[in-house]
XYZ file of C-alpha atoms in Angstrom:
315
model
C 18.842 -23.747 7.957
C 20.680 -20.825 5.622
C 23.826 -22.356 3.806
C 25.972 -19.853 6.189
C 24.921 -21.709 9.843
C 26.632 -24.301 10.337
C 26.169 -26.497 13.584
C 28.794 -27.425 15.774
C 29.679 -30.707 17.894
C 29.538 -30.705 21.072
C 29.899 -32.973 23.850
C 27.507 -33.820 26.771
C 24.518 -31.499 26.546
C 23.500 -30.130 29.617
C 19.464 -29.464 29.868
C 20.597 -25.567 29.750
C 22.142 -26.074 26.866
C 20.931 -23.912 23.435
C 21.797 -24.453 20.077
C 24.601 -22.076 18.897
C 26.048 -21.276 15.004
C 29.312 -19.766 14.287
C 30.480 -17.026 12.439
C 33.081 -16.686 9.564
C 35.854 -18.854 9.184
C 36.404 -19.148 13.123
C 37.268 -22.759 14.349
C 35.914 -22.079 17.714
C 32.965 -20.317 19.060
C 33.751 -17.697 21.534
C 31.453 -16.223 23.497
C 31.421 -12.818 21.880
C 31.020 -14.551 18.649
C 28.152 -17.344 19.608
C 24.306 -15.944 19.852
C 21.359 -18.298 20.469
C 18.776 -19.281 17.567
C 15.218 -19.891 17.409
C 13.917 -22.453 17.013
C 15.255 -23.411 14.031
C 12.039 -24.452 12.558
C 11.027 -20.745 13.053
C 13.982 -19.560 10.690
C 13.498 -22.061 7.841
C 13.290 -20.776 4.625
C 9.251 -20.730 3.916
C 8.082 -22.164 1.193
C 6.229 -20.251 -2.203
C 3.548 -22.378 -1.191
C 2.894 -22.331 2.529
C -0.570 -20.126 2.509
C -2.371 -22.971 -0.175
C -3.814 -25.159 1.866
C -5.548 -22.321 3.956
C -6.567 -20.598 0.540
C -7.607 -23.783 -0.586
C -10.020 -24.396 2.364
C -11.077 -20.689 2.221
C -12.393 -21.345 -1.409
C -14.186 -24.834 -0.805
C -16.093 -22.564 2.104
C -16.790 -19.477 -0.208
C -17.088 -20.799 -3.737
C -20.443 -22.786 -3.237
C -22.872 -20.356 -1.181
C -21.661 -18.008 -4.280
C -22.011 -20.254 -7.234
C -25.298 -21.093 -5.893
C -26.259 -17.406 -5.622
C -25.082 -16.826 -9.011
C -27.422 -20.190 -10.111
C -30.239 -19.190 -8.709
C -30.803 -15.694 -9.301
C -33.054 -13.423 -7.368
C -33.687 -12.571 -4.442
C -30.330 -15.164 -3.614
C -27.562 -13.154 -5.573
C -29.225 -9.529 -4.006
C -28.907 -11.122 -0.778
C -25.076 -11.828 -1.171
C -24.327 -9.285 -2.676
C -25.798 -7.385 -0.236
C -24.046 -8.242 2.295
C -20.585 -8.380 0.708
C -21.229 -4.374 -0.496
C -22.050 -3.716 3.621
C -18.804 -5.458 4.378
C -17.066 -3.787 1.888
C -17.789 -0.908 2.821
C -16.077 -1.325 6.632
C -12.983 -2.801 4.940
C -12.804 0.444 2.837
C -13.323 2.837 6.003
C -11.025 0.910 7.642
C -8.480 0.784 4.267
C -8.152 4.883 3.874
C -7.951 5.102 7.890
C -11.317 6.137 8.975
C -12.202 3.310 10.831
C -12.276 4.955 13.713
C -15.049 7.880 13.049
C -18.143 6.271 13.636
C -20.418 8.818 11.527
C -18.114 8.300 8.493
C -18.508 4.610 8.777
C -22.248 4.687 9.623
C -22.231 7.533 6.430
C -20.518 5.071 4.192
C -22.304 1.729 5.067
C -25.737 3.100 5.077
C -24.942 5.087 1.773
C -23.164 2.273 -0.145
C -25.334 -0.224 -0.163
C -28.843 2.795 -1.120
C -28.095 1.952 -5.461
C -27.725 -1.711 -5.041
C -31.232 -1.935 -3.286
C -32.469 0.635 -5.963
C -31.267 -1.815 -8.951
C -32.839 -4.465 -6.866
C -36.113 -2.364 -8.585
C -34.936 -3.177 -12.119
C -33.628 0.125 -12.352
C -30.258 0.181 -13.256
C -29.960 3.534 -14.607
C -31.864 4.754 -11.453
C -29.152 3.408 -9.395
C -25.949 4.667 -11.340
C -27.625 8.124 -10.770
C -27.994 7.588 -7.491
C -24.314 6.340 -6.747
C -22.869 9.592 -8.456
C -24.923 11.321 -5.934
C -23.561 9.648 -2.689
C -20.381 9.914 -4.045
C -20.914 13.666 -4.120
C -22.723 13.924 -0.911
C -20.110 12.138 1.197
C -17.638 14.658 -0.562
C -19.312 17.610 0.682
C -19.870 16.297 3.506
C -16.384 15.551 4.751
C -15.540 18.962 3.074
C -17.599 20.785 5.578
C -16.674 19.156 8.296
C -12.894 19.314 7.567
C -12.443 15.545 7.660
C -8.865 14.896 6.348
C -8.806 12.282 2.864
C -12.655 12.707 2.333
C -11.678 11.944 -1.477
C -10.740 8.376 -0.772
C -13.669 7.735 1.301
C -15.920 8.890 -1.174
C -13.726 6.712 -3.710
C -15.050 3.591 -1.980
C -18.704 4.640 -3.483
C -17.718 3.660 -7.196
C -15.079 1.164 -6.146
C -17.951 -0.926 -4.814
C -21.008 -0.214 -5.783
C -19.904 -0.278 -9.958
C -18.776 -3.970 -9.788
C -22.131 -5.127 -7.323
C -24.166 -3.316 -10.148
C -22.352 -4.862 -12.963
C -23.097 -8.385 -11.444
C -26.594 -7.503 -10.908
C -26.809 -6.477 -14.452
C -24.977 -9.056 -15.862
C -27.698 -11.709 -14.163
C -30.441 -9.905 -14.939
C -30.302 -11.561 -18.611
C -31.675 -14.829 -17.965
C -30.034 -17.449 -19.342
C -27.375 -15.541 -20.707
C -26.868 -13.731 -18.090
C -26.287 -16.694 -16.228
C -23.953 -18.543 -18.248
C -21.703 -15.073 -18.738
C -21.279 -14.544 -14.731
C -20.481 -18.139 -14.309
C -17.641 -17.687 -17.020
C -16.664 -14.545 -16.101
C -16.292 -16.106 -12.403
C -14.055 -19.284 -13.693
C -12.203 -16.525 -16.037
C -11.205 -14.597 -12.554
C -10.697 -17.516 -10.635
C -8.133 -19.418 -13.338
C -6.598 -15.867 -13.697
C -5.671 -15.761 -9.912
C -4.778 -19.640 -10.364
C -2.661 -19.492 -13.094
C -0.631 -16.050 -11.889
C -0.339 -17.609 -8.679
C 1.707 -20.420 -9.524
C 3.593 -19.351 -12.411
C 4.970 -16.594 -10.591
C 6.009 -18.555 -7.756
C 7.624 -21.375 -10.128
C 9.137 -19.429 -12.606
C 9.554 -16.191 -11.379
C 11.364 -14.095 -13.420
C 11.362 -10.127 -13.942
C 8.362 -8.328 -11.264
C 5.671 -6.854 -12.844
C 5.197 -3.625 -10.679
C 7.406 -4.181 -7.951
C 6.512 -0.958 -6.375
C 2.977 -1.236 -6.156
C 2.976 -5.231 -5.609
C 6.614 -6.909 -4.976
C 5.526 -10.912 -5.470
C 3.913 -10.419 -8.806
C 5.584 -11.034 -11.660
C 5.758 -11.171 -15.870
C 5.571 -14.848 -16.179
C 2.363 -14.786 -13.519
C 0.634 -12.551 -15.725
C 1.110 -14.465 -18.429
C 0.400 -17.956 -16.491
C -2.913 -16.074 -15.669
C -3.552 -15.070 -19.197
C -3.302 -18.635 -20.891
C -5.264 -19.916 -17.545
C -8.233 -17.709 -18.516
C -7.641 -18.210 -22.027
C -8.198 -22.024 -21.378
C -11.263 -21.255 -19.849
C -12.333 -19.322 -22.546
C -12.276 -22.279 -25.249
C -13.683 -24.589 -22.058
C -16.720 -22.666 -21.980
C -17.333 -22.570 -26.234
C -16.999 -25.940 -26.211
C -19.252 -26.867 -23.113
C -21.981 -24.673 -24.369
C -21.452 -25.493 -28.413
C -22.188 -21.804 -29.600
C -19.746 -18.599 -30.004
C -16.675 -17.964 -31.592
C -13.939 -20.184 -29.394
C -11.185 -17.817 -30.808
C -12.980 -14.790 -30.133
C -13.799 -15.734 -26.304
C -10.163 -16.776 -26.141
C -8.731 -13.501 -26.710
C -11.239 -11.670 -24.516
C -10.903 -14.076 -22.000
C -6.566 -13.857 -21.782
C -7.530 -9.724 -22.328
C -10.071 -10.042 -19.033
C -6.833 -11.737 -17.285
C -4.802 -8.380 -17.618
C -7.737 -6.599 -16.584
C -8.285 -8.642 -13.965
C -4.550 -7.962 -12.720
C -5.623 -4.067 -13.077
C -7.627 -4.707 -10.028
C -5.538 -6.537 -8.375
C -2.877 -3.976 -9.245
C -4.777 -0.842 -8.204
C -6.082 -2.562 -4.856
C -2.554 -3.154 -4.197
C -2.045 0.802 -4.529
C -4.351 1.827 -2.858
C -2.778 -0.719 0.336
C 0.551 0.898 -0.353
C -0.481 3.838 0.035
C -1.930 3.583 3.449
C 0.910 1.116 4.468
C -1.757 -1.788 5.154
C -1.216 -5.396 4.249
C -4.836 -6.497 4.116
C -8.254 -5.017 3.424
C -9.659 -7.284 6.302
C -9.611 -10.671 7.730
C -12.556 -12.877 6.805
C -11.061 -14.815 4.870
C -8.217 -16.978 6.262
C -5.372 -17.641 3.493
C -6.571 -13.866 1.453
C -7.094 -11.288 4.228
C -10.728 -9.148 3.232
C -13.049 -9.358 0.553
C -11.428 -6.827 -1.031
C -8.399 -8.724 -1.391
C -10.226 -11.762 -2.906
C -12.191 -9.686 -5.020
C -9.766 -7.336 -6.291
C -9.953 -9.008 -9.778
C -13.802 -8.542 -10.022
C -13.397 -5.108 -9.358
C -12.711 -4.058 -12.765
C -13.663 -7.268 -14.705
C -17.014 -7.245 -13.794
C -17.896 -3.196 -15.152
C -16.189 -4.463 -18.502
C -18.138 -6.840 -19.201
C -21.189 -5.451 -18.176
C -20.132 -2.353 -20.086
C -19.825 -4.614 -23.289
C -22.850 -6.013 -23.384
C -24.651 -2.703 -22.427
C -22.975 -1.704 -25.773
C -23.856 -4.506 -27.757
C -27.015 -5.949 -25.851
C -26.061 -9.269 -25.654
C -23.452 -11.752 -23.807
C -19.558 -12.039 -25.462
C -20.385 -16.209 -25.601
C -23.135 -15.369 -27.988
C -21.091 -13.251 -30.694
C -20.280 -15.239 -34.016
């Protein structure tokens, strides 16, 4: 109960009876002053960690079918990812309010998912081409038909289909490939880990309370030295790389990762919706457990694009 209820004695308790708190410095309850509580279970202070055994549960479901994806390669990881671009594509409709158009859904979902199948081809360049044009098309198209916010629902083209390339591309290097999405995932995961409870043990100063009110300085920095750890984990589990090198990236990848997060966050704000969806019990939609991946994944695909081979590799 809050420090300011106190509860009173009473006699004999009649089955009709209901628990009552008084007010101020009044010895006696009066009946203007007395209101009846909850139950006061209902009204107890919840605790910073009351959603982790459902996100806990949510992750033992999810993390294997995914790792396994990830392990085996093609046609496994297409498949997946796949089907999480198709569902991201409804949470998005549904995220900038157009949920309820069925051509603009049935435009998004069948367009979305047209440069992941192309890259399926090897093509990768094929399929960046082919994103910029859907993204242009759906544009025009909700131009013409005066379809209020057509800008954010063409935003969902590049909000999706980048990272689901970047993955593709990233596992498309054989065993390099391989061994960079599987650190990249543990980097993401100890990032949300790490920020997660920091911030709800120490607290401290927000980090963007406008945009996100729970997150905080010292979770970004719990996040940072998570990933970090993971960072020198993965140097010394696969005995090649510079461990300082993949340390930095690693805590940098962290405050990208919160970038995502961050800018999903917005974007919620902005249409005044809590969650992207509700698959997942304990996160809300795949959006909202994959906000991190968002922008982590293009970096690092970007880099090695760039340098043509995998940040655990550089000397």
């Amino acid at each position: 109960m809050p420090s300011s209820c106190s509860w009173t004695r009473c006699g004999r308790i009649s089955p009709a009876s209901i628990w009552r708190r008084r007010y101020g410095n009044s010895r006696a309850a009066s009946a203007a002053t007395v209101r009846p509580l909850a139950d006061p279970l209902a009204i107890a202070p919840k605790s910073n960690y009351a959603e982790l055994p459902l996100r806990i549960i949510s992750a033992i479901v999810i993390a294997p079918p995914c790792i396994a994806a990830i392990w085996l390669g093609a046609p496994y990881i297409q498949m997946i990812v796949l089907a999480a671009v198709f569902l991201m594509a409804l949470e998005w409709a549904r995220l900038v309010g157009h949920d309820r158009n069925p051509w603009l859904i049935g435009v998004l979902t069948v367009g979305v998912p047209q440069p992941v199948i192309a890259s399926f081809f090897g093509s990768f360049d094929l399929a960046l081409v082919l994103s910029g044009l859907i993204f242009l098309a759906i544009m025009a198209m909700t131009k013409i038909a005066g379809v209020p916010r057509g800008i954010w629902l063409a935003a969902g083209v590049p909000a999706i289909v980048l990272p689901a390339l970047s993955l593709l591309f990233i596992r498309d290097h054989g065993e390099a490939g391989l061994v960079t999405a599987l650190w990249l995932l543990a980097v993401v995961v100890a990032t949300d880990v790490g920020a997660y409870f920091a911030g709800r043990t120490i607290g401290g100063p927000k980090l963007a309370p406008r945009i996100s009110p729970k997150k905080t300085w010292a979770g970004l920095i719990g996040g940072m030295v998570s990933a970090g750890l993971v960072g020198a984990g993965a140097i010394l589990l696969i005995g090649v790389g510079d461990i300082i090198l993949l340390v930095i990236f690693s805590a940098l990848l962290a405050v990208v990762a919160q970038i995502g997060d961050l800018s999903e966050s917005a974007v919620k704000r902005h249409f005044g919706v809590k969650d992207s969806g509700t698959i997942i019990p304990g996160h809300g939609g795949l959006f909202d457990r994959l906000d991190g991946f968002l922008t982590t994944l293009p970096t690092v695909a970007l880099v090695m694009a760039l340098t043509g081979t995998s940040i655990l590799q550089w000397q």
